[in-house]
Coordinates of C-alpha atoms and ligand atoms in Angstrom, one line a residue:
M1 CA 0.0 0.0 0.0
N2 CA 1.5 3.3 -1.0
E3 CA 1.7 6.6 0.9
E4 CA -1.2 8.2 -1.0
Q5 CA -3.5 5.3 0.0
R6 CA -2.3 5.4 3.6
S7 CA -2.9 9.1 4.1
L8 CA -6.2 8.9 2.3
L9 CA -7.5 6.2 4.6
L10 CA -6.2 7.8 7.8
K11 CA -7.6 11.2 6.8
S12 CA -11.1 10.1 5.8
S13 CA -11.5 7.7 8.7
S14 CA -10.8 10.4 11.2
R15 CA -14.0 12.1 10.0
F16 CA -16.0 9.0 11.0
P17 CA -15.4 8.1 14.7
P18 CA -17.2 5.0 15.8
P19 CA -20.0 5.3 18.4
Q20 CA -18.7 4.9 22.0
G21 CA -19.7 1.9 24.1
V22 CA -21.5 0.0 21.3
K23 CA -20.4 -3.4 20.0
L24 CA -21.5 -3.8 16.4
S25 CA -22.0 -7.2 14.7
Y26 CA -22.6 -8.1 11.0
G27 CA -25.2 -10.6 12.4
T28 CA -27.4 -12.7 10.2
A29 CA -27.6 -10.3 7.3
G30 CA -25.6 -7.1 7.9
F31 CA -25.3 -4.4 10.5
R32 CA -28.4 -2.9 11.9
A33 CA -28.9 -0.2 14.6
D34 CA -30.5 3.1 15.3
A35 CA -29.6 5.2 12.3
S36 CA -28.1 7.9 14.4
I37 CA -25.1 5.8 15.3
L38 CA -24.4 4.2 11.9
E39 CA -22.4 6.6 9.9
S40 CA -19.0 5.3 10.9
T41 CA -20.2 1.7 10.3
V42 CA -21.6 2.5 6.8
Y43 CA -18.4 4.3 6.0
R44 CA -16.3 1.3 7.0
V45 CA -18.6 -1.1 5.1
G46 CA -17.9 1.2 2.1
I47 CA -14.2 0.4 2.5
L48 CA -14.9 -3.3 2.8
A49 CA -17.1 -3.3 -0.3
A50 CA -14.3 -1.6 -2.3
L51 CA -11.8 -4.2 -1.0
R52 CA -14.2 -7.0 -1.9
S53 CA -14.5 -5.6 -5.4
L54 CA -10.7 -5.5 -5.7
K55 CA -10.4 -9.1 -4.4
T56 CA -13.1 -10.5 -6.7
K57 CA -12.4 -8.2 -9.7
S58 CA -16.1 -7.8 -9.9
V59 CA -18.9 -5.3 -9.1
I60 CA -20.1 -5.4 -5.5
G61 CA -23.4 -4.1 -4.1
L62 CA -23.9 -2.1 -0.9
M63 CA -27.5 -1.8 0.4
I64 CA -28.6 0.6 3.0
T65 CA -31.8 -0.7 4.7
A66 CA -33.1 -2.0 8.0
S67 CA -35.8 -4.1 6.2
H68 CA -38.8 -4.7 8.4
N69 CA -37.5 -2.8 11.4
K70 CA -38.7 0.5 12.6
V71 CA -38.2 3.6 10.5
S72 CA -35.6 5.2 12.9
D73 CA -33.3 2.1 12.4
N74 CA -31.1 1.6 9.5
G75 CA -28.6 -0.9 8.4
V76 CA -26.0 -1.9 5.7
K77 CA -25.2 -5.1 3.9
I78 CA -23.1 -6.3 1.0
A79 CA -24.1 -8.2 -2.2
D80 CA -21.4 -10.4 -3.4
P81 CA -20.5 -10.8 -7.2
S82 CA -23.0 -13.6 -7.7
G83 CA -25.7 -11.3 -6.2
G84 CA -25.8 -13.4 -3.1
M85 CA -24.9 -12.5 0.5
L86 CA -21.4 -11.5 1.5
T87 CA -19.2 -14.6 1.8
Q88 CA -19.2 -15.8 5.4
N89 CA -15.4 -15.8 5.4
W90 CA -15.4 -12.0 5.4
E91 CA -17.9 -11.5 8.2
P92 CA -15.3 -11.5 10.9
F93 CA -13.4 -8.8 9.1
A94 CA -16.6 -6.8 8.8
D95 CA -17.1 -7.1 12.6
A96 CA -13.5 -6.1 13.3
L97 CA -13.6 -3.1 10.9
A98 CA -16.9 -1.8 12.4
N99 CA -15.5 -2.0 15.9
A100 CA -12.0 -0.6 15.3
S101 CA -11.5 2.1 17.9
D102 CA -9.6 4.8 15.9
P103 CA -8.1 5.5 12.5
E104 CA -4.7 3.8 13.3
D105 CA -6.5 0.7 14.5
L106 CA -8.7 0.6 11.4
F107 CA -5.7 1.1 9.2
R108 CA -3.8 -1.7 10.9
L109 CA -6.7 -4.1 10.4
I110 CA -7.0 -3.2 6.7
I111 CA -3.2 -3.7 6.2
E112 CA -3.3 -7.1 7.8
F113 CA -6.4 -8.2 6.0
V114 CA -5.2 -7.0 2.6
K115 CA -2.0 -9.0 3.1
K116 CA -3.8 -12.1 4.2
E117 CA -6.3 -12.0 1.3
N118 CA -3.6 -11.0 -1.2
I119 CA -5.5 -8.0 -2.4
H120 CA -3.8 -5.9 -5.0
F121 CA -4.3 -2.1 -5.1
E122 CA -2.6 -1.4 -8.3
G123 CA -4.4 -4.0 -10.4
A124 CA -5.8 -3.0 -13.9
C125 CA -9.4 -3.2 -12.7
P126 CA -10.5 -0.5 -10.3
A127 CA -13.0 -1.3 -7.5
E128 CA -16.7 -0.7 -8.4
V129 CA -19.5 -0.6 -5.9
L130 CA -23.2 -0.1 -6.7
L131 CA -25.2 1.6 -3.9
G132 CA -28.8 1.2 -3.1
R133 CA -31.0 2.4 -0.3
D134 CA -34.6 2.0 0.9
T135 CA -36.9 4.9 1.6
R136 CA -35.7 5.6 5.2
P137 CA -35.1 9.3 5.8
S138 CA -31.6 8.5 7.1
G139 CA -30.7 6.8 3.9
G140 CA -29.3 9.9 2.2
S141 CA -26.7 10.8 4.7
L142 CA -25.7 7.2 5.2
L143 CA -25.3 6.9 1.5
E144 CA -22.8 9.8 1.6
A145 CA -20.9 7.9 4.3
A146 CA -20.7 4.8 2.2
K147 CA -19.4 6.9 -0.7
Q148 CA -16.7 8.4 1.5
G149 CA -15.7 4.9 2.5
I150 CA -15.5 3.6 -1.1
S151 CA -13.6 6.6 -2.3
S152 CA -11.0 6.2 0.5
I153 CA -9.7 3.3 -1.6
V154 CA -7.7 4.9 -4.5
G155 CA -9.4 4.6 -7.8
A156 CA -12.6 3.0 -6.5
I157 CA -15.9 4.0 -8.1
A158 CA -19.2 4.3 -6.3
L159 CA -22.3 4.3 -8.4
D160 CA -25.5 5.5 -6.8
M161 CA -28.4 3.4 -8.1
G162 CA -30.9 5.4 -6.0
V163 CA -33.9 4.0 -4.0
L164 CA -34.2 0.3 -4.7
T165 CA -35.6 -2.8 -3.1
T166 CA -32.9 -5.0 -1.6
P167 CA -33.5 -7.8 -4.2
Q168 CA -33.3 -5.2 -7.1
L169 CA -29.8 -4.3 -6.0
H170 CA -28.8 -8.0 -5.7
W171 CA -30.3 -8.7 -9.2
I172 CA -28.5 -5.7 -10.7
V173 CA -25.1 -6.8 -9.2
R174 CA -25.6 -10.3 -10.5
A175 CA -26.6 -9.1 -14.0
R176 CA -23.7 -6.7 -14.2
N177 CA -21.2 -9.4 -13.3
K178 CA -22.7 -11.7 -15.9
G179 CA -22.4 -9.1 -18.6
M180 CA -26.1 -8.8 -18.9
K181 CA -28.3 -5.7 -19.2
A182 CA -28.5 -4.5 -15.6
S183 CA -30.5 -1.4 -15.1
E184 CA -33.7 -1.1 -13.0
V185 CA -35.6 -0.9 -16.3
D186 CA -34.1 -4.2 -17.4
Y187 CA -35.2 -5.7 -14.1
F188 CA -38.8 -4.6 -14.7
E189 CA -38.7 -5.7 -18.3
Q190 CA -37.4 -9.2 -17.4
L191 CA -40.0 -9.6 -14.7
S192 CA -42.9 -8.4 -16.8
S193 CA -42.0 -10.2 -19.9
S194 CA -41.5 -13.6 -18.2
F195 CA -44.7 -13.1 -16.3
R196 CA -46.6 -12.4 -19.5
C197 CA -45.0 -15.5 -21.0
L198 CA -46.3 -17.6 -18.1
M199 CA -49.8 -16.0 -18.5
D200 CA -49.8 -16.8 -22.3
L201 CA -49.1 -20.5 -21.4
I202 CA -52.0 -20.9 -19.0
P203 CA -53.9 -24.0 -19.9
E204 CA -57.3 -23.3 -21.5
G205 CA -60.2 -23.6 -19.1
S206 CA -58.3 -22.7 -16.0
K207 CA -59.6 -19.2 -15.8
I208 CA -60.6 -18.2 -12.3
N209 CA -63.5 -16.0 -11.5
E210 CA -63.4 -12.2 -11.7
M211 CA -63.3 -11.6 -8.0
D212 CA -60.2 -13.7 -7.8
D213 CA -58.6 -11.6 -10.4
K214 CA -58.0 -8.8 -7.9
L215 CA -55.1 -8.6 -5.6
I216 CA -54.6 -6.1 -2.8
V217 CA -51.0 -5.5 -1.7
D218 CA -49.8 -3.9 1.5
G219 CA -46.5 -2.2 0.6
A220 CA -45.4 -1.7 4.2
N221 CA -45.1 2.1 3.4
G222 CA -41.7 1.2 2.0
V223 CA -39.9 0.9 -1.3
G224 CA -41.7 -2.2 -2.5
G225 CA -45.1 -0.5 -2.7
E226 CA -43.6 2.3 -4.8
K227 CA -41.9 -0.2 -7.2
L228 CA -44.9 -2.4 -7.5
A229 CA -47.0 0.6 -8.5
G230 CA -44.6 1.0 -11.5
L231 CA -44.4 -2.7 -12.3
K232 CA -48.1 -3.2 -12.4
N233 CA -48.4 -0.7 -15.3
M234 CA -46.4 -3.1 -17.4
L235 CA -48.9 -6.0 -16.8
N236 CA -52.4 -6.5 -18.1
S237 CA -53.5 -8.6 -15.2
P238 CA -54.2 -9.2 -12.4
V239 CA -55.7 -6.0 -11.1
I240 CA -53.3 -4.9 -8.3
D241 CA -54.5 -2.4 -5.7
V242 CA -51.4 -1.2 -3.8
R243 CA -52.1 0.2 -0.4
N244 CA -49.5 1.5 2.2
S245 CA -47.3 2.6 -0.7
G246 CA -45.7 5.2 1.5
K247 CA -47.4 8.0 -0.4
E248 CA -50.4 8.2 1.8
G249 CA -48.5 9.4 4.9
G250 CA -48.2 6.1 6.8
V251 CA -45.1 5.2 8.6
L252 CA -42.7 2.5 7.3
N253 CA -43.4 -0.9 9.0
E254 CA -45.7 0.6 11.6
G255 CA -48.7 -1.6 11.8
V256 CA -48.0 -2.7 8.2
G257 CA -45.8 -5.1 6.3
A258 CA -45.0 -8.7 6.0
D259 CA -43.2 -9.1 9.3
Y260 CA -46.1 -7.5 11.2
V261 CA -48.7 -9.5 9.4
Q262 CA -46.8 -12.8 9.9
K263 CA -45.9 -12.3 13.5
E264 CA -49.1 -10.6 14.8
K265 CA -51.6 -12.4 12.5
V266 CA -53.8 -9.3 12.3
V267 CA -54.8 -7.1 9.3
P268 CA -52.3 -4.3 8.5
V269 CA -53.4 -0.7 8.6
G270 CA -55.5 0.2 5.6
F271 CA -57.3 -3.2 5.4
G272 CA -60.7 -4.0 6.9
P273 CA -64.0 -5.6 6.7
S274 CA -64.6 -4.7 3.1
D275 CA -61.6 -6.9 2.2
V276 CA -63.0 -10.1 3.7
G277 CA -62.4 -13.0 1.4
L278 CA -60.2 -11.1 -1.1
R279 CA -56.7 -12.1 -2.0
C280 CA -54.2 -9.9 -0.1
A281 CA -50.5 -9.8 0.1
S282 CA -47.9 -8.0 2.2
L283 CA -44.3 -7.0 1.5
D284 CA -41.7 -6.1 4.1
G285 CA -39.9 -2.7 4.2
D286 CA -37.2 -3.6 1.6
A287 CA -39.4 -6.0 -0.3
D288 CA -37.4 -9.2 0.2
R289 CA -40.3 -10.9 2.1
L290 CA -43.8 -11.8 0.9
V291 CA -46.7 -13.3 2.6
Y292 CA -50.3 -13.6 1.5
F293 CA -53.4 -13.4 3.8
L294 CA -57.1 -13.5 3.9
V295 CA -59.0 -11.0 6.1
L296 CA -61.4 -12.9 8.4
P297 CA -64.8 -11.4 9.3
K298 CA -64.1 -10.8 13.0
D299 CA -61.6 -9.0 15.3
N300 CA -59.2 -7.8 12.6
K301 CA -57.9 -11.4 12.4
I302 CA -56.4 -13.0 9.3
D303 CA -55.7 -16.3 7.8
L304 CA -52.0 -16.2 7.1
V305 CA -50.7 -17.8 3.9
D306 CA -47.0 -17.7 4.7
G307 CA -43.7 -18.6 3.1
D308 CA -44.2 -22.3 3.7
K309 CA -47.4 -22.2 1.6
I310 CA -45.7 -20.1 -1.1
L311 CA -42.9 -22.8 -1.1
S312 CA -45.5 -25.6 -1.4
L313 CA -47.3 -23.8 -4.3
F314 CA -44.0 -23.3 -6.2
A315 CA -42.8 -26.9 -5.5
L316 CA -46.1 -28.4 -6.8
F317 CA -45.9 -26.3 -10.0
V318 CA -42.3 -27.0 -10.7
K319 CA -42.8 -30.7 -10.0
E320 CA -45.8 -30.8 -12.3
Q321 CA -43.9 -29.1 -15.1
L322 CA -40.9 -31.4 -14.7
A323 CA -43.2 -34.4 -14.9
I324 CA -44.8 -33.1 -18.1
L325 CA -41.4 -32.4 -19.6
N326 CA -40.2 -35.9 -18.9
T327 CA -43.1 -37.9 -20.3
N328 CA -44.9 -38.2 -23.6
G329 CA -48.4 -39.5 -22.9
N330 CA -47.8 -42.4 -20.5
E331 CA -44.3 -43.1 -21.8
K332 CA -41.0 -41.8 -20.4
I333 CA -39.1 -40.1 -23.2
N334 CA -35.5 -40.5 -24.3
N335 CA -34.3 -37.0 -24.0
Y336 CA -34.6 -37.1 -20.3
Y337 CA -32.8 -35.1 -17.7
H338 CA -33.1 -36.3 -14.2
A339 CA -33.3 -32.8 -12.6
R340 CA -32.8 -33.0 -8.9
L341 CA -35.5 -31.0 -7.2
G342 CA -35.0 -30.1 -3.5
V343 CA -36.8 -27.9 -1.0
V344 CA -35.1 -26.1 1.9
Q345 CA -36.8 -25.0 5.1
T346 CA -35.8 -23.9 8.6
A347 CA -37.0 -25.1 11.9
Y348 CA -39.6 -22.3 11.8
A349 CA -41.4 -24.1 8.9
N350 CA -44.8 -25.2 10.2
G351 CA -44.7 -29.0 10.8
A352 CA -47.8 -29.4 8.7
S353 CA -46.0 -27.9 5.7
T354 CA -43.0 -30.3 6.0
D355 CA -45.4 -33.3 6.3
Y356 CA -47.2 -32.0 3.2
L357 CA -44.1 -31.6 1.1
K358 CA -42.8 -35.0 2.1
K359 CA -46.1 -36.6 1.1
Q360 CA -45.6 -35.0 -2.3
D361 CA -42.4 -37.1 -2.5
L362 CA -40.2 -34.0 -2.4
E363 CA -36.7 -34.0 -0.8
V364 CA -36.9 -31.6 2.1
L365 CA -33.8 -30.3 3.8
F366 CA -33.2 -28.0 6.8
T367 CA -30.7 -25.3 7.5
P368 CA -30.2 -22.7 10.3
T369 CA -32.2 -19.5 10.1
G370 CA -30.8 -16.9 7.6
V371 CA -31.0 -16.6 3.9
K372 CA -27.3 -17.3 3.4
Y373 CA -27.7 -20.8 4.7
L374 CA -30.9 -21.7 2.8
H375 CA -29.5 -20.2 -0.4
E376 CA -26.3 -22.2 -0.2
K377 CA -28.2 -25.5 0.4
A378 CA -30.7 -24.8 -2.4
A379 CA -27.9 -24.1 -4.8
E380 CA -26.9 -27.8 -4.5
F381 CA -29.9 -28.9 -6.6
D382 CA -30.8 -28.5 -10.3
I383 CA -33.9 -26.8 -9.0
G384 CA -33.7 -25.7 -5.3
I385 CA -36.6 -24.0 -3.8
Y386 CA -36.1 -22.3 -0.4
F387 CA -38.4 -20.3 1.8
E388 CA -38.4 -19.2 5.4
A389 CA -41.9 -19.1 7.0
N390 CA -41.5 -15.4 7.2
G391 CA -41.8 -15.1 3.4
H392 CA -38.2 -14.9 2.3
G393 CA -37.3 -17.3 -0.5
T394 CA -36.8 -18.0 -4.1
I395 CA -36.1 -20.8 -6.7
L396 CA -32.6 -21.5 -7.8
F397 CA -31.8 -23.1 -11.2
S398 CA -28.4 -24.7 -11.9
E399 CA -26.6 -23.5 -14.9
E400 CA -26.3 -27.0 -16.2
F401 CA -30.0 -27.6 -16.0
L402 CA -30.8 -24.2 -17.6
C403 CA -28.5 -25.0 -20.5
W404 CA -30.2 -28.3 -21.1
L405 CA -33.6 -26.7 -20.7
E406 CA -32.9 -24.0 -23.3
A407 CA -31.6 -26.5 -25.8
R408 CA -34.6 -28.8 -25.1
D409 CA -37.0 -25.8 -25.5
N410 CA -35.5 -25.0 -28.9
E411 CA -35.6 -28.6 -30.0
L412 CA -39.3 -29.0 -29.0
S413 CA -40.2 -25.6 -30.5
S414 CA -38.9 -26.8 -33.9
M415 CA -40.3 -30.3 -33.6
S416 CA -43.5 -30.0 -31.7
K417 CA -44.4 -26.4 -31.0
G418 CA -47.4 -26.1 -28.8
S419 CA -47.0 -29.6 -27.4
E420 CA -47.5 -30.1 -23.7
Q421 CA -43.8 -30.8 -23.3
Q422 CA -42.7 -27.7 -25.2
K423 CA -45.0 -25.6 -23.0
A424 CA -43.6 -27.1 -19.8
A425 CA -40.1 -26.3 -21.0
S426 CA -41.1 -22.7 -21.8
R427 CA -42.8 -22.3 -18.5
L428 CA -39.8 -23.5 -16.5
L429 CA -37.6 -21.2 -18.5
A430 CA -39.9 -18.3 -17.8
V431 CA -39.9 -19.1 -14.1
S432 CA -36.1 -19.0 -14.1
K433 CA -36.3 -15.5 -15.6
L434 CA -39.1 -14.3 -13.4
I435 CA -37.9 -15.4 -10.0
N436 CA -34.9 -13.6 -8.7
Q437 CA -31.8 -15.9 -8.9
A438 CA -29.8 -13.8 -6.5
V439 CA -32.0 -13.6 -3.4
G440 CA -35.6 -13.8 -2.3
D441 CA -37.7 -11.1 -3.9
A442 CA -41.2 -10.1 -2.9
L443 CA -42.0 -8.6 -6.3
S444 CA -40.9 -11.5 -8.5
G445 CA -42.3 -14.0 -5.9
L446 CA -45.7 -12.2 -6.0
L447 CA -45.9 -12.4 -9.8
L448 CA -45.0 -16.1 -9.7
V449 CA -47.7 -16.8 -7.2
E450 CA -50.2 -14.9 -9.3
A451 CA -49.2 -16.8 -12.5
I452 CA -49.4 -20.2 -10.7
L453 CA -52.8 -19.5 -9.2
Q454 CA -54.1 -18.6 -12.6
H455 CA -52.4 -21.7 -14.1
M456 CA -54.0 -24.0 -11.5
G457 CA -57.3 -22.1 -11.6
W458 CA -57.1 -21.7 -7.9
S459 CA -58.5 -19.1 -5.6
I460 CA -56.5 -18.2 -2.5
H461 CA -58.9 -20.3 -0.5
L462 CA -58.0 -23.4 -2.5
W463 CA -54.3 -22.7 -2.2
N464 CA -54.7 -22.1 1.5
A465 CA -56.5 -25.4 1.9
L466 CA -53.4 -27.4 0.6
Y467 CA -52.8 -28.2 4.3
Q468 CA -53.8 -26.7 7.6
D469 CA -51.1 -25.1 9.7
L470 CA -50.5 -26.5 13.2
P471 CA -51.1 -23.9 15.8
S472 CA -47.8 -22.3 16.9
R473 CA -46.5 -19.7 19.3
Q474 CA -43.3 -17.6 19.2
L475 CA -41.8 -15.9 22.3
K476 CA -38.8 -13.8 23.1
V477 CA -36.8 -14.2 26.3
K478 CA -34.3 -11.8 27.5
V479 CA -31.4 -13.5 29.2
V480 CA -28.0 -12.5 30.7
D481 CA -26.0 -13.9 27.8
R482 CA -27.7 -15.3 24.7
T483 CA -24.5 -16.8 23.4
A484 CA -24.7 -19.4 26.2
I485 CA -27.1 -21.3 24.0
V486 CA -25.4 -23.4 21.4
T487 CA -27.5 -25.4 18.9
A488 CA -27.0 -28.1 16.4
N489 CA -29.0 -29.9 13.6
A490 CA -30.3 -26.8 12.0
E491 CA -31.1 -25.2 15.4
T492 CA -33.4 -28.0 16.4
V493 CA -31.3 -29.3 19.3
V494 CA -29.6 -27.4 22.1
V495 CA -26.1 -28.8 22.8
K496 CA -25.2 -26.2 25.5
P497 CA -26.0 -25.6 28.3
P498 CA -26.0 -29.3 29.3
G499 CA -29.4 -30.6 30.4
L500 CA -31.5 -28.0 28.6
Q501 CA -32.5 -30.1 25.6
E502 CA -33.6 -33.0 27.9
A503 CA -35.7 -30.5 29.9
I504 CA -37.3 -29.2 26.6
N505 CA -37.9 -32.8 25.5
A506 CA -39.7 -33.5 28.7
E507 CA -42.1 -30.5 28.1
I508 CA -42.6 -31.5 24.4
A509 CA -43.6 -35.0 25.5
K510 CA -46.6 -33.6 27.3
Y511 CA -48.4 -32.4 24.1
P512 CA -49.8 -34.2 21.1
Q513 CA -47.9 -33.2 18.0
G514 CA -45.7 -31.0 20.2
R515 CA -42.5 -29.5 18.8
S516 CA -40.4 -26.8 20.3
F517 CA -36.9 -25.3 19.8
V518 CA -34.9 -22.4 21.1
R519 CA -32.2 -20.3 19.4
P520 CA -30.3 -17.1 20.1
S521 CA -31.6 -14.4 17.7
G522 CA -29.0 -13.2 15.1
T523 CA -30.5 -9.7 15.1
E524 CA -31.6 -8.9 18.6
D525 CA -30.2 -9.6 22.1
I526 CA -32.8 -12.2 23.0
I527 CA -33.5 -15.9 22.8
R528 CA -36.4 -17.0 20.5
V529 CA -38.7 -19.8 21.6
Y530 CA -40.8 -21.6 19.0
A531 CA -43.6 -24.1 20.0
E532 CA -46.2 -25.9 18.0
A533 CA -48.9 -28.4 19.0
S534 CA -52.3 -29.7 18.0
T535 CA -54.2 -26.8 19.6
Q536 CA -53.4 -23.1 20.2
D537 CA -53.8 -23.5 23.9
A538 CA -51.3 -26.4 23.9
A539 CA -48.8 -24.5 21.7
D540 CA -49.1 -21.4 24.1
S541 CA -48.6 -23.6 27.1
L542 CA -45.6 -25.5 25.6
G543 CA -44.1 -22.1 24.6
N544 CA -44.5 -20.7 28.0
S545 CA -43.0 -23.8 29.7
V546 CA -40.0 -23.7 27.4
A547 CA -39.6 -19.9 28.0
R548 CA -39.5 -20.6 31.8
L549 CA -36.7 -23.1 31.2
M550 CA -34.7 -20.3 29.6
D551 CA -35.0 -18.3 32.8
K552 CA -34.0 -21.3 34.8
F553 CA -31.0 -22.3 32.8
L554 CA -29.8 -18.9 31.7
G555 CA -30.5 -16.5 34.4
F556 CA -33.6 -14.3 35.0
G557 CA -35.3 -12.3 32.3
S558 CA -38.8 -11.7 31.2
S559 CA -40.6 -13.5 28.4
S560 CA -43.0 -11.7 26.1
Ligands
16G601 C1 -32.7 -11.7 9.0 C2 -32.6 -12.7 7.9 C3 -33.8 -13.6 7.9 C4 -34.0 -14.3 9.2 C5 -34.0 -13.2 10.3 C6 -33.9 -14.0 11.7 C7 -31.6 -12.4 5.7 C8 -31.6 -11.6 4.5 N1 -32.5 -12.0 6.6 O1 -33.8 -10.8 8.8 O2 -33.6 -14.5 6.9 O3 -35.2 -15.0 9.2 O4 -32.8 -12.4 10.2 O5 -33.8 -13.0 12.7 O6 -30.8 -13.3 5.9 P1 -33.5 -13.5 14.2 O7 -32.2 -14.2 14.1 O8 -33.6 -12.3 15.0 O9 -34.6 -14.5 14.5
MG602 MG1 -36.4 -7.5 4.4

C-alpha cells in the first residue's frame, strides 16, 4: 500500500469516529442499529465493499436498509459478485472493521487483511461498488458515508443506483457481473415479460372468476409498494391495488408489512371488513419478504398464507412441469434429464408444511435461520426452492439444467411447437427468468404466485387449503448472555448448556404433535422460543414452559 493510499484512509476515517460503548456485529444479514449511530459503520462497510471488489475483480453491491425494522433504524449489507450475500469468510473482518476504535486501529486491520487476502491495489481493474437504499429518511446521509468509505480506496468507483428494493440491487449486481443488461428498467422488463410468457401459457379452461382476479397489496409504506405501483403498469392482469405505498402518509413498517402480518396475525393498517375473502399480500420494508393473507370477518384477524405455503405452491408447480417435460403421454421419453428438485426450510417451517411436502415425495432439507444458509443449500440442486416461513425465499436453477432446458425448448419448438412438453419447457424457462436468482424477492415472488394460481385455476382459498397449519407460538426471552445457547442440527437441538435439551424434550412429550426449539436471535439480544402443538392452547402452554426453562437455565429475564 503506497503513501497516498495510507494518508487517504487515515484522513477520511478520522471524520467517522465510531460510536462509543457500542459493539456492532454483522449478524445474520448485515449491520443494523439506530440510524443515528451508523455513519461510521456504513463508511467502514464502504471500504470493505471496495476491497471485496478488488479481491473478486467484480462489481459489489452495498445496500442501506433495515428491512422490516422501525423507521428510525437503518442498516447496511453487502451483495457479493453472484448477487448473493457477502461470503461468510469476510464477516469476521466486517465485525473487526466496524468496531475498530480509531483510524490507526482501522488502518492496521486493513493492512493485515489485505495481506492475508492478497488483495492488489494497483491492479488493472478498479473497484466498483453499486449503492442502493430503501426509503428511510436517514438513507441519504448514510449513502454519503458509504461513498466516502468507497472513495477512500484509491481509484474505487461508487455508483449511486438510487432508491431500490434490496432484491433489485442484488439482481443488478448479478446481472452486471454476468455481462447482462443490468438497469432497473431491465429488471422490470425481465419480470414483466417472463410473467406475460407464463400467462400466455396458461392452460385453456383454468380461468378463475373475476373476484379472484383482484389482488390487494400492503406495501409496508416502503420501497416495495412504490416499485410495485410502477411494475403493475407493465402488466395486463391481475388488477393490483397497492395500499400503504408510503405516499399516503403512513409510517414505514408501523402496523403494516409482511413481518407485522406474519408475527401478529392481524390485518395491516388500511385493510378492513370490506376486504374479507379477497386475496391480499404484504411486502416487508425492503421487499425481500412476501406473505399472503385473507381477512377474516371478525376482530381484525387474518388467515395467514405464509412462506411455507408459497414454497408448497412453487414446489407443486415445478414438479408438475418437470413431470410433463419428462413424459410423452404415458411413456418416459428418451431425451430425459433427471433434474434434482429439492426444497429447503428452517425449523420455523410449520410441521404441517413439512409433512405435506414429504407426502408429495419431495426431498426436504433444513438449515439454520438466515438466507445465506438456505440459499447455499438450495444451490446444491438442479432446482432448489427455499423459503423461510417469514416469506423470504426463491427458486434457484443450476446453470447445467438451464443449459439443457434451453436446448430442449429450442428442439421442442422446432419439432412440436405447442405440445405439452414444449409448453412445460417454456414455463420452466420463464420461471427461471421471473424469479430472482440472486435472493428472495417479494415482487418477483408475487408475480410467480399470481401466475401459478391462474395456471391452476385456484383461488387463494383453494391454495390455503393445501394443508392446515399446526397452531404455533413464538416468544422472546431476555437472558443474561444469549450466546450461552449453542444449537445443532439446523437449530433443532440445544447442545449447550447441558441438560437444557432434555428438559425441553420433557415438556414436548406432554403435548400431542408437540415440537419446540430455542435459538439465540441473530438480530436482537434475545432468545427466541418456538412451539407448536395440536391446539393453540397447547402451543401457548408449551411455549411458556420452554420460556421458563430459559429463565431457569440462563438467568432471569422476562418472556413476552
Ligand atoms: C434476518 C434474515 C432472515 C432471518 C432473520 C432472523 C436475511 C436476508 N435476513 O432478517 O432470513 O429470518 O434475520 O432473525 O438473511 P432472528 O435471528 O432475529 O430470529
Ligand atoms: Mg427485508
